[in-house]
Amino acid sequence: MRSLLFLGLLSLAVARKTFFGDQVLTVHLENEAQAKTIRDLETKVDFWSPDSPYSIKAGTTADFRVPSEILPAVKVTLRRQKIQFEVKIEDVEILLQAQTESRDAKGILNGGIDYDYSVYHTYDEIMQWTTDIEKENPTLVKKTSIGTSTEGRDLPMLTLSKYPNTPRILIDCGIHAREWIAPAYCQCLVRTLLGGGTITTGIPTLNDATYHILPLLNPDGYVYSRESDRMWRKTRSRYTGNVCYGTDPNRNFKAAWSGPGSSANSCSDTYYGPSAESEPEVKALADYVRDNADDLKMYVTFHSYSQVIIYPYSYKDEMAPNGIDLGDFAQEGAAAAKATHGKTYTYGPGSESMYLAAGGSDDFTYDQGVPIVYTIELRDTGLNGFLLPERQILAQCEEMDQLMGVLQNRAKTYSYP
Ligand code: 0X9
Ligand code: ZN
C-alpha cells in the first residue's frame, strides 16, 4: 500500500504539465498605456514574442500565452483598455499534442541508418544519433565534447570536414529549450553536409568548409521541455537564494551581461544568471569561441520563432562595423529561402529587427572577432509559435539549407577587416 502511494506520488511529481484551455493571444499596441498594461502581466502570462516584457512597446505587437484560469480576466482587461487582439492559438494543449503526431503515428524511432529527420527526437535519440553518424562516416565526422550541462549531460560537437584548411563555421542549436525546430534543423544540416538531403543544389557543402556543429546546447532544458513543461526556455540550474530554477543562456554570455532586455529575477524567462558564464553550457561554448575565434569565419545560432535573420548588435543600438555586408548576405539568404517554399525571412541588426537584449551568444562571438555572425529565428511567424508541427520540419530544412548555402558561399571568400 505504502509503495503504491509512493509510486502514485512519484508519477505526480514527474507528470507533464498540461495546457488545456490556454490560449496564445496577439495584441496590437497603439499607445504607451496599452503597452504598459501588457508589460504589467509579466508574472501572470508567458511571453512568446517578444520574449520579455521590457521589449513590449507602443506601435508593436506581442504574442503571449495566457493560462486558462486567468483567460477571461485578461480578455476583460484587454477590452476595457481597448487593446485590439486576436486569438493566435485556440488551445495550446491540443496544438502541443498535434505537434508530434507524425512521431506518434510511427511509434518509437531509433537512430542509425534509418534515422527519421522529420520528427522531433528525444535527448537519448539525438545522443545516439551523434554516435551513429560518426561511426557511419568515419572519414568525414569526428565527435568530441565541449563539456557537460548542469545536470551532467554531454554537450557533443560534430566536426564535419573533407579537406584540410577550409574555412571553419560554428553552428549551434537548442540554446533555448522549447524551440524544438532548432535542434531538428541541426540534424538536417548534418545530413545535408553528408550528402543525404532532399535538394542537391545551393546547399551547404564540405567541399569548401569545415563545420563544427553543436546539435543540442541546452540538453537539460530540452529534456525538461519534453518531459515536464513544454514551455520551458532556460537551463535547469538553481542558485542559493533564488526562488526559481533556470537561467536564460542567451542572456548569460559576456556581451554587456546584465544589460538591456535581461532580468535580475530568477523567475523571469530572461534571467541573466548570478554571473556571466555561470551556466556550464554557456561557459563551454564561450571557451570554445575564445580558443578558436581567430580561425572561425562564421557563427550561426538557431532559434525559433518569427523567421528573422539577426546580426549584431543586440546589446546596443548600433550597427556592427561590417553590418552592411551582414545585411547584404542576409538579404541574399532570405531570397534563397523564399524561393524554396515562399516563406519570408526578415533581417536586420538585433536592436532593430528584434529588440535590445544583452548577453547573447551572437554578440559575444562577434566581439571575439568572428566576422560573420547570425542568430536565425526559424519558422513560423506565430500561427504555431514554438509548437511547429512535425510535418513542417522537412520544408524548414530545405529552405534553411538554401539560406545556409548562400551564407557559406559568402563566408568562403570574405575577409574583414
Ligand atoms: O531573445 C533571444 O534570445 C532570441 N529570440 S528568442 O525568441 N529565440 O528567444 C534573439 C536573440 C538575438 N540576439 C541577442 N539578443 N543577442
Ligand atoms: Zn531562442
GROMACS .gro file of C-alpha atoms and ligand atoms in nm:
model
  434
    1MET     CA    1   0.000   0.000   0.000
    2ARG     CA    2   0.271   0.239   0.105
    3SER     CA    3   0.478   0.160  -0.204
    4LEU     CA    4   0.170   0.214  -0.422
    5LEU     CA    5   0.122   0.551  -0.261
    6PHE     CA    6   0.487   0.630  -0.318
    7LEU     CA    7   0.459   0.534  -0.686
    8GLY     CA    8   0.149   0.749  -0.717
    9LEU     CA    9   0.327   1.047  -0.567
   10LEU     CA   10   0.627   0.984  -0.788
   11SER     CA   11   0.418   0.982  -1.103
   12LEU     CA   12   0.254   1.304  -0.986
   13ALA     CA   13   0.597   1.456  -0.931
   14VAL     CA   14   0.713   1.375  -1.284
   15ALA     CA   15   0.380   1.429  -1.461
   16ARG     CA   16   0.393   1.656  -1.759
   17LYS     CA   17   0.235   1.996  -1.715
   18THR     CA   18  -0.072   2.036  -1.937
   19PHE     CA   19  -0.200   2.347  -2.111
   20PHE     CA   20  -0.570   2.270  -2.169
   21GLY     CA   21  -0.763   2.586  -2.249
   22ASP     CA   22  -0.457   2.810  -2.252
   23GLN     CA   23  -0.457   3.049  -2.546
   24VAL     CA   24  -0.190   3.245  -2.728
   25LEU     CA   25  -0.307   3.599  -2.797
   26THR     CA   26  -0.158   3.857  -3.030
   27VAL     CA   27  -0.211   4.214  -2.917
   28HIS     CA   28  -0.169   4.529  -3.127
   29LEU     CA   29  -0.045   4.810  -2.910
   30GLU     CA   30  -0.130   5.161  -3.016
   31ASN     CA   31  -0.005   5.364  -2.725
   32GLU     CA   32   0.217   5.350  -2.418
   33ALA     CA   33  -0.072   5.296  -2.177
   34GLN     CA   34  -0.172   4.982  -2.366
   35ALA     CA   35   0.191   4.861  -2.379
   36LYS     CA   36   0.218   4.910  -2.003
   37THR     CA   37  -0.099   4.708  -1.944
   38ILE     CA   38   0.065   4.415  -2.124
   39ARG     CA   39   0.402   4.458  -1.952
   40ASP     CA   40   0.220   4.452  -1.619
   41LEU     CA   41   0.104   4.097  -1.695
   42GLU     CA   42   0.468   3.986  -1.653
   43THR     CA   43   0.415   3.746  -1.366
   44LYS     CA   44   0.086   3.608  -1.498
   45VAL     CA   45   0.143   3.524  -1.865
   46ASP     CA   46   0.415   3.355  -2.070
   47PHE     CA   47   0.565   3.594  -2.326
   48TRP     CA   48   0.643   3.422  -2.656
   49SER     CA   49   0.736   3.709  -2.884
   50PRO     CA   50   0.898   3.927  -2.777
   51ASP     CA   51   1.029   3.702  -2.504
   52SER     CA   52   1.049   3.970  -2.241
   53PRO     CA   53   0.806   4.238  -2.118
   54TYR     CA   54   1.080   4.504  -2.144
   55SER     CA   55   1.062   4.482  -2.522
   56ILE     CA   56   0.688   4.547  -2.540
   57LYS     CA   57   0.636   4.895  -2.677
   58ALA     CA   58   0.370   5.115  -2.832
   59GLY     CA   59   0.338   5.061  -3.207
   60THR     CA   60   0.437   4.693  -3.190
   61THR     CA   61   0.260   4.360  -3.150
   62ALA     CA   62   0.319   4.089  -2.891
   63ASP     CA   63   0.230   3.719  -2.864
   64PHE     CA   64   0.183   3.561  -2.522
   65ARG     CA   65   0.029   3.251  -2.370
   66VAL     CA   66  -0.245   3.309  -2.116
   67PRO     CA   67  -0.319   3.026  -1.869
   68SER     CA   68  -0.683   2.915  -1.889
   69GLU     CA   69  -0.758   3.018  -1.527
   70ILE     CA   70  -0.697   3.386  -1.598
   71LEU     CA   71  -0.804   3.396  -1.962
   72PRO     CA   72  -1.148   3.555  -1.904
   73ALA     CA   73  -1.000   3.821  -1.675
   74VAL     CA   74  -0.720   3.904  -1.920
   75LYS     CA   75  -0.968   3.940  -2.204
   76VAL     CA   76  -1.182   4.173  -1.993
   77THR     CA   77  -0.873   4.386  -1.927
   78LEU     CA   78  -0.785   4.397  -2.296
   79ARG     CA   79  -1.135   4.504  -2.395
   80ARG     CA   80  -1.151   4.762  -2.119
   81GLN     CA   81  -0.822   4.914  -2.236
   82LYS     CA   82  -0.941   4.895  -2.600
   83ILE     CA   83  -0.642   4.677  -2.689
   84GLN     CA   84  -0.703   4.512  -3.022
   85PHE     CA   85  -0.624   4.140  -3.005
   86GLU     CA   86  -0.673   3.812  -3.182
   87VAL     CA   87  -0.652   3.455  -3.064
   88LYS     CA   88  -0.346   3.300  -3.235
   89ILE     CA   89  -0.372   2.959  -3.072
   90GLU     CA   90  -0.716   2.844  -2.954
   91ASP     CA   91  -0.599   2.566  -2.725
   92VAL     CA   92  -0.228   2.525  -2.657
   93GLU     CA   93  -0.259   2.166  -2.528
   94ILE     CA   94  -0.436   2.046  -2.842
   95LEU     CA   95  -0.173   2.201  -3.068
   96LEU     CA   96   0.102   2.067  -2.843
   97GLN     CA   97  -0.029   1.713  -2.881
   98ALA     CA   98  -0.073   1.758  -3.256
   99GLN     CA   99   0.287   1.873  -3.288
  100THR     CA  100   0.426   1.523  -3.254
  101GLU     CA  101   0.154   1.333  -3.439
  102SER     CA  102   0.393   1.204  -3.710
  103ARG     CA  103   0.620   1.058  -3.447
  104ASP     CA  104   0.330   0.914  -3.251
  105ALA     CA  105   0.186   0.752  -3.564
  106LYS     CA  106   0.518   0.588  -3.644
  107GLY     CA  107   0.582   0.458  -3.292
  108ILE     CA  108   0.923   0.465  -3.121
  109LEU     CA  109   1.207   0.556  -3.353
  110ASN     CA  110   1.570   0.463  -3.334
  111GLY     CA  111   1.887   0.627  -3.457
  112GLY     CA  112   2.116   0.471  -3.719
  113ILE     CA  113   2.082   0.446  -4.093
  114ASP     CA  114   1.705   0.481  -4.080
  115TYR     CA  115   1.711   0.789  -3.864
  116ASP     CA  116   1.395   0.986  -3.927
  117TYR     CA  117   1.470   1.355  -3.983
  118SER     CA  118   1.105   1.454  -3.996
  119VAL     CA  119   1.023   1.409  -3.627
  120TYR     CA  120   1.131   1.572  -3.300
  121HIS     CA  121   1.370   1.332  -3.131
  122THR     CA  122   1.430   1.270  -2.763
  123TYR     CA  123   1.758   1.363  -2.597
  124ASP     CA  124   1.867   0.997  -2.591
  125GLU     CA  125   1.788   0.951  -2.959
  126ILE     CA  126   1.984   1.263  -3.053
  127MET     CA  127   2.284   1.147  -2.850
  128GLN     CA  128   2.269   0.801  -3.010
  129TRP     CA  129   2.245   0.970  -3.350
  130THR     CA  130   2.567   1.167  -3.285
  131THR     CA  131   2.745   0.840  -3.210
  132ASP     CA  132   2.598   0.661  -3.513
  133ILE     CA  133   2.673   0.947  -3.752
  134GLU     CA  134   3.040   0.935  -3.654
  135LYS     CA  135   3.051   0.556  -3.683
  136GLU     CA  136   2.886   0.558  -4.026
  137ASN     CA  137   3.106   0.838  -4.165
  138PRO     CA  138   3.446   0.781  -4.004
  139THR     CA  139   3.643   0.984  -4.257
  140LEU     CA  140   3.415   1.289  -4.251
  141VAL     CA  141   3.281   1.315  -3.897
  142LYS     CA  142   3.452   1.345  -3.562
  143LYS     CA  143   3.252   1.358  -3.242
  144THR     CA  144   3.401   1.548  -2.949
  145SER     CA  145   3.256   1.709  -2.640
  146ILE     CA  146   3.283   2.072  -2.531
  147GLY     CA  147   3.166   1.997  -2.178
  148THR     CA  148   2.872   1.889  -1.967
  149SER     CA  149   2.550   2.056  -1.858
  150THR     CA  150   2.441   2.140  -1.503
  151GLU     CA  151   2.271   1.800  -1.472
  152GLY     CA  152   2.574   1.620  -1.616
  153ARG     CA  153   2.458   1.568  -1.974
  154ASP     CA  154   2.714   1.572  -2.253
  155LEU     CA  155   2.749   1.870  -2.489
  156PRO     CA  156   2.862   1.695  -2.807
  157MET     CA  157   3.018   1.868  -3.106
  158LEU     CA  158   3.025   1.709  -3.451
  159THR     CA  159   3.309   1.831  -3.669
  160LEU     CA  160   3.247   1.761  -4.036
  161SER     CA  161   3.543   1.808  -4.265
  162LYS     CA  162   3.651   1.679  -4.606
  163TYR     CA  163   3.951   1.894  -4.696
  164PRO     CA  164   4.202   2.043  -4.454
  165ASN     CA  165   4.230   2.418  -4.407
  166THR     CA  166   3.885   2.501  -4.537
  167PRO     CA  167   3.708   2.796  -4.365
  168ARG     CA  168   3.562   2.695  -4.031
  169ILE     CA  169   3.197   2.754  -3.948
  170LEU     CA  170   3.050   2.715  -3.599
  171ILE     CA  171   2.683   2.626  -3.559
  172ASP     CA  172   2.469   2.565  -3.255
  173CYS     CA  173   2.110   2.466  -3.198
  174GLY     CA  174   1.885   2.439  -2.899
  175ILE     CA  175   2.018   2.712  -2.669
  176HIS     CA  176   1.652   2.768  -2.582
  177ALA     CA  177   1.476   2.452  -2.472
  178ARG     CA  178   1.127   2.498  -2.614
  179GLU     CA  179   1.246   2.590  -2.963
  180TRP     CA  180   1.246   2.226  -3.082
  181ILE     CA  181   1.274   2.306  -3.451
  182ALA     CA  182   1.629   2.436  -3.391
  183PRO     CA  183   1.791   2.103  -3.291
  184ALA     CA  184   1.580   1.935  -3.560
  185TYR     CA  185   1.744   2.165  -3.816
  186CYS     CA  186   2.096   2.095  -3.686
  187GLN     CA  187   2.031   1.726  -3.750
  188CYS     CA  188   1.910   1.801  -4.104
  189LEU     CA  189   2.215   2.019  -4.168
  190VAL     CA  190   2.446   1.731  -4.080
  191ARG     CA  191   2.252   1.503  -4.311
  192THR     CA  192   2.275   1.758  -4.594
  193LEU     CA  193   2.651   1.802  -4.544
  194LEU     CA  194   2.689   1.425  -4.567
  195GLY     CA  195   2.502   1.417  -4.897
  196GLY     CA  196   2.165   1.290  -4.772
  197GLY     CA  197   1.949   1.600  -4.818
  198THR     CA  198   1.647   1.628  -5.043
  199ILE     CA  199   1.761   1.926  -5.256
  200THR     CA  200   2.106   1.899  -5.408
  201THR     CA  201   2.189   2.248  -5.537
  202GLY     CA  202   2.260   2.568  -5.347
  203ILE     CA  203   2.314   2.378  -5.026
  204PRO     CA  204   2.595   2.391  -4.768
  205THR     CA  205   2.882   2.159  -4.859
  206LEU     CA  206   3.205   2.019  -4.719
  207ASN     CA  207   3.386   2.095  -5.045
  208ASP     CA  208   3.496   2.431  -4.918
  209ALA     CA  209   3.411   2.449  -4.548
  210THR     CA  210   3.462   2.270  -4.219
  211TYR     CA  211   3.158   2.265  -3.991
  212HIS     CA  212   3.158   2.244  -3.612
  213ILE     CA  213   2.802   2.165  -3.509
  214LEU     CA  214   2.663   2.167  -3.156
  215PRO     CA  215   2.329   1.994  -3.211
  216LEU     CA  216   2.182   2.046  -2.864
  217LEU     CA  217   2.338   2.310  -2.644
  218ASN     CA  218   2.085   2.309  -2.360
  219PRO     CA  219   2.012   1.939  -2.307
  220ASP     CA  220   1.877   1.976  -1.951
  221GLY     CA  221   1.624   2.232  -2.068
  222TYR     CA  222   1.532   2.017  -2.370
  223VAL     CA  223   1.466   1.710  -2.155
  224TYR     CA  224   1.262   1.923  -1.915
  225SER     CA  225   1.065   2.071  -2.204
  226ARG     CA  226   0.991   1.723  -2.341
  227GLU     CA  227   0.907   1.557  -2.012
  228SER     CA  228   0.773   1.818  -1.774
  229ASP     CA  229   0.698   2.163  -1.910
  230ARG     CA  230   0.678   2.207  -2.287
  231MET     CA  231   0.715   2.585  -2.248
  232TRP     CA  232   1.048   2.570  -2.064
  233ARG     CA  233   1.310   2.802  -2.218
  234LYS     CA  234   1.605   2.826  -1.980
  235THR     CA  235   1.874   2.600  -1.837
  236ARG     CA  236   1.797   2.393  -1.524
  237SER     CA  237   2.049   2.537  -1.281
  238ARG     CA  238   1.940   2.665  -0.944
  239TYR     CA  239   2.134   2.901  -0.720
  240THR     CA  240   2.121   2.952  -0.345
  241GLY     CA  241   1.884   3.231  -0.259
  242ASN     CA  242   1.698   3.211  -0.590
  243VAL     CA  243   1.328   3.135  -0.589
  244CYS     CA  244   1.320   2.976  -0.935
  245TYR     CA  245   1.518   2.734  -1.149
  246GLY     CA  246   1.692   2.824  -1.471
  247THR     CA  247   1.897   3.095  -1.635
  248ASP     CA  248   1.838   3.224  -1.986
  249PRO     CA  249   2.157   3.101  -2.155
  250ASN     CA  250   2.115   3.367  -2.423
  251ARG     CA  251   2.143   3.638  -2.158
  252ASN     CA  252   2.437   3.476  -1.979
  253PHE     CA  253   2.724   3.549  -2.221
  254LYS     CA  254   2.982   3.822  -2.163
  255ALA     CA  255   2.827   4.071  -2.403
  256ALA     CA  256   2.711   4.364  -2.191
  257TRP     CA  257   2.599   4.095  -1.946
  258SER     CA  258   2.303   4.204  -1.726
  259GLY     CA  259   2.228   4.490  -1.966
  260PRO     CA  260   1.907   4.581  -2.151
  261GLY     CA  261   1.642   4.317  -2.226
  262SER     CA  262   1.755   4.085  -1.950
  263SER     CA  263   1.629   4.033  -1.599
  264ALA     CA  264   1.772   4.004  -1.247
  265ASN     CA  265   1.470   3.799  -1.138
  266SER     CA  266   1.538   3.423  -1.132
  267CYS     CA  267   1.173   3.357  -1.216
  268SER     CA  268   1.192   3.556  -1.537
  269ASP     CA  269   1.238   3.379  -1.869
  270THR     CA  270   1.517   3.626  -1.947
  271TYR     CA  271   1.705   3.587  -1.615
  272TYR     CA  272   2.070   3.668  -1.681
  273GLY     CA  273   2.205   3.441  -1.406
  274PRO     CA  274   2.416   3.510  -1.095
  275SER     CA  275   2.725   3.593  -1.302
  276ALA     CA  276   2.832   3.595  -1.667
  277GLU     CA  277   2.901   3.240  -1.790
  278SER     CA  278   2.757   3.092  -1.470
  279GLU     CA  279   2.591   2.826  -1.686
  280PRO     CA  280   2.827   2.541  -1.778
  281GLU     CA  281   2.666   2.520  -2.123
  282VAL     CA  282   2.746   2.890  -2.183
  283LYS     CA  283   3.097   2.864  -2.039
  284ALA     CA  284   3.170   2.563  -2.261
  285LEU     CA  285   3.068   2.746  -2.579
  286ALA     CA  286   3.239   3.070  -2.471
  287ASP     CA  287   3.564   2.880  -2.400
  288TYR     CA  288   3.545   2.715  -2.741
  289VAL     CA  289   3.489   3.051  -2.910
  290ARG     CA  290   3.774   3.218  -2.717
  291ASP     CA  291   4.011   2.936  -2.816
  292ASN     CA  292   3.909   2.929  -3.182
  293ALA     CA  293   3.779   3.277  -3.273
  294ASP     CA  294   4.084   3.362  -3.487
  295ASP     CA  295   4.009   3.066  -3.712
  296LEU     CA  296   3.631   3.090  -3.732
  297LYS     CA  297   3.482   3.252  -4.039
  298MET     CA  298   3.118   3.233  -3.939
  299TYR     CA  299   2.894   3.152  -3.643
  300VAL     CA  300   2.523   3.080  -3.676
  301THR     CA  301   2.297   3.005  -3.381
  302PHE     CA  302   1.947   2.866  -3.446
  303HIS     CA  303   1.638   2.968  -3.253
  304SER     CA  304   1.266   2.998  -3.317
  305TYR     CA  305   1.027   3.154  -3.390
  306SER     CA  306   0.948   3.456  -3.618
  307GLN     CA  307   1.158   3.395  -3.934
  308VAL     CA  308   1.423   3.660  -3.876
  309ILE     CA  309   1.793   3.672  -3.964
  310ILE     CA  310   1.955   3.875  -3.688
  311TYR     CA  311   2.307   4.012  -3.682
  312PRO     CA  312   2.496   4.223  -3.424
  313TYR     CA  313   2.439   4.419  -3.226
  314SER     CA  314   2.162   4.324  -2.990
  315TYR     CA  315   2.310   4.474  -2.675
  316LYS     CA  316   2.337   4.824  -2.816
  317ASP     CA  317   2.156   5.034  -3.068
  318GLU     CA  318   2.447   5.044  -3.310
  319MET     CA  319   2.530   4.898  -3.646
  320ALA     CA  320   2.816   4.644  -3.648
  321PRO     CA  321   3.125   4.773  -3.835
  322ASN     CA  322   3.061   4.526  -4.119
  323GLY     CA  323   2.685   4.547  -4.074
  324ILE     CA  324   2.628   4.644  -4.439
  325ASP     CA  325   2.790   4.317  -4.553
  326LEU     CA  326   2.597   4.116  -4.296
  327GLY     CA  327   2.276   4.281  -4.418
  328ASP     CA  328   2.361   4.205  -4.784
  329PHE     CA  329   2.432   3.838  -4.713
  330ALA     CA  330   2.113   3.811  -4.507
  331GLN     CA  331   1.912   3.967  -4.790
  332GLU     CA  332   2.053   3.718  -5.038
  333GLY     CA  333   1.994   3.429  -4.797
  334ALA     CA  334   1.636   3.540  -4.734
  335ALA     CA  335   1.571   3.548  -5.109
  336ALA     CA  336   1.703   3.192  -5.143
  337ALA     CA  337   1.481   3.076  -4.856
  338LYS     CA  338   1.178   3.248  -5.009
  339ALA     CA  339   1.242   3.085  -5.347
  340THR     CA  340   1.224   2.742  -5.179
  341HIS     CA  341   0.879   2.738  -5.018
  342GLY     CA  342   0.765   3.100  -5.033
  343LYS     CA  343   0.840   3.186  -4.671
  344THR     CA  344   0.955   3.538  -4.588
  345TYR     CA  345   1.253   3.590  -4.359
  346THR     CA  346   1.313   3.946  -4.245
  347TYR     CA  347   1.660   4.058  -4.139
  348GLY     CA  348   1.845   4.334  -3.959
  349PRO     CA  349   2.063   4.412  -3.660
  350GLY     CA  350   1.912   4.263  -3.344
  351SER     CA  351   1.845   4.601  -3.189
  352GLU     CA  352   1.620   4.687  -3.486
  353SER     CA  353   1.485   4.356  -3.614
  354MET     CA  354   1.407   4.213  -3.269
  355TYR     CA  355   1.478   4.411  -2.955
  356LEU     CA  356   1.770   4.512  -2.737
  357ALA     CA  357   1.879   4.202  -2.547
  358ALA     CA  358   2.222   4.181  -2.383
  359GLY     CA  359   2.423   3.870  -2.303
  360GLY     CA  360   2.364   3.679  -2.627
  361SER     CA  361   2.595   3.423  -2.786
  362ASP     CA  362   2.593   3.612  -3.118
  363ASP     CA  363   2.724   3.944  -2.983
  364PHE     CA  364   2.979   3.764  -2.767
  365THR     CA  365   3.114   3.568  -3.062
  366TYR     CA  366   3.121   3.876  -3.283
  367ASP     CA  367   3.313   4.071  -3.018
  368GLN     CA  368   3.564   3.785  -3.003
  369GLY     CA  369   3.643   3.861  -3.366
  370VAL     CA  370   3.432   3.617  -3.569
  371PRO     CA  371   3.337   3.837  -3.867
  372ILE     CA  372   3.012   3.677  -3.983
  373VAL     CA  373   2.759   3.613  -3.710
  374TYR     CA  374   2.387   3.542  -3.723
  375THR     CA  375   2.104   3.436  -3.497
  376ILE     CA  376   1.840   3.278  -3.716
  377GLU     CA  377   1.485   3.258  -3.588
  378LEU     CA  378   1.324   2.966  -3.769
  379ARG     CA  379   0.955   2.905  -3.853
  380ASP     CA  380   0.689   3.016  -3.809
  381THR     CA  381   0.556   3.370  -3.755
  382GLY     CA  382   0.321   3.279  -3.471
  383LEU     CA  383   0.049   3.053  -3.607
  384ASN     CA  384   0.204   2.762  -3.417
  385GLY     CA  385   0.488   2.951  -3.247
  386PHE     CA  386   0.709   2.708  -3.058
  387LEU     CA  387   0.465   2.426  -3.140
  388LEU     CA  388   0.563   2.394  -3.507
  389PRO     CA  389   0.411   2.065  -3.631
  390GLU     CA  390   0.649   1.789  -3.732
  391ARG     CA  391   0.507   1.789  -4.083
  392GLN     CA  392   0.685   2.123  -4.141
  393ILE     CA  393   1.032   2.000  -4.041
  394LEU     CA  394   1.149   1.888  -4.385
  395ALA     CA  395   1.031   2.204  -4.560
  396GLN     CA  396   1.202   2.405  -4.287
  397CYS     CA  397   1.522   2.210  -4.351
  398GLU     CA  398   1.505   2.262  -4.725
  399GLU     CA  399   1.459   2.637  -4.707
  400MET     CA  400   1.724   2.675  -4.437
  401ASP     CA  401   1.973   2.469  -4.639
  402GLN     CA  402   1.926   2.717  -4.925
  403LEU     CA  403   1.984   3.008  -4.689
  404MET     CA  404   2.287   2.841  -4.534
  405GLY     CA  405   2.422   2.762  -4.882
  406VAL     CA  406   2.426   3.135  -4.954
  407LEU     CA  407   2.589   3.221  -4.622
  408GLN     CA  408   2.859   2.956  -4.665
  409ASN     CA  409   2.929   3.079  -5.016
  410ARG     CA  410   2.968   3.435  -4.889
  411ALA     CA  411   3.180   3.331  -4.592
  412LYS     CA  412   3.419   3.137  -4.814
  413THR     CA  413   3.584   3.442  -4.966
  414TYR     CA  414   3.501   3.702  -4.704
  415SER     CA  415   3.775   3.890  -4.536
  416TYR     CA  416   3.723   4.150  -4.273
  417PRO     CA  417   3.863   4.387  -4.159
  4180X9     O1  418   1.580   3.675  -2.731
  4180X9     C1  419   1.656   3.587  -2.776
  4180X9     O2  420   1.742   3.532  -2.709
  4180X9     C2  421   1.639   3.546  -2.922
  4180X9     N1  422   1.499   3.534  -2.954
  4180X9     S1  423   1.413   3.409  -2.892
  4180X9     O3  424   1.274   3.432  -2.920
  4180X9     N2  425   1.456   3.276  -2.966
  4180X9     O4  426   1.443   3.396  -2.754
  4180X9     C3  427   1.702   3.651  -3.011
  4180X9     C4  428   1.850   3.665  -2.986
  4180X9     C5  429   1.908   3.781  -3.061
  4180X9     N3  430   2.042   3.810  -3.014
  4180X9     C6  431   2.067   3.865  -2.892
  4180X9     N4  432   1.972   3.912  -2.816
  4180X9     N5  433   2.193   3.880  -2.858
  419ZN      ZN  434   1.562   3.135  -2.868
   0.00000   0.00000   0.00000
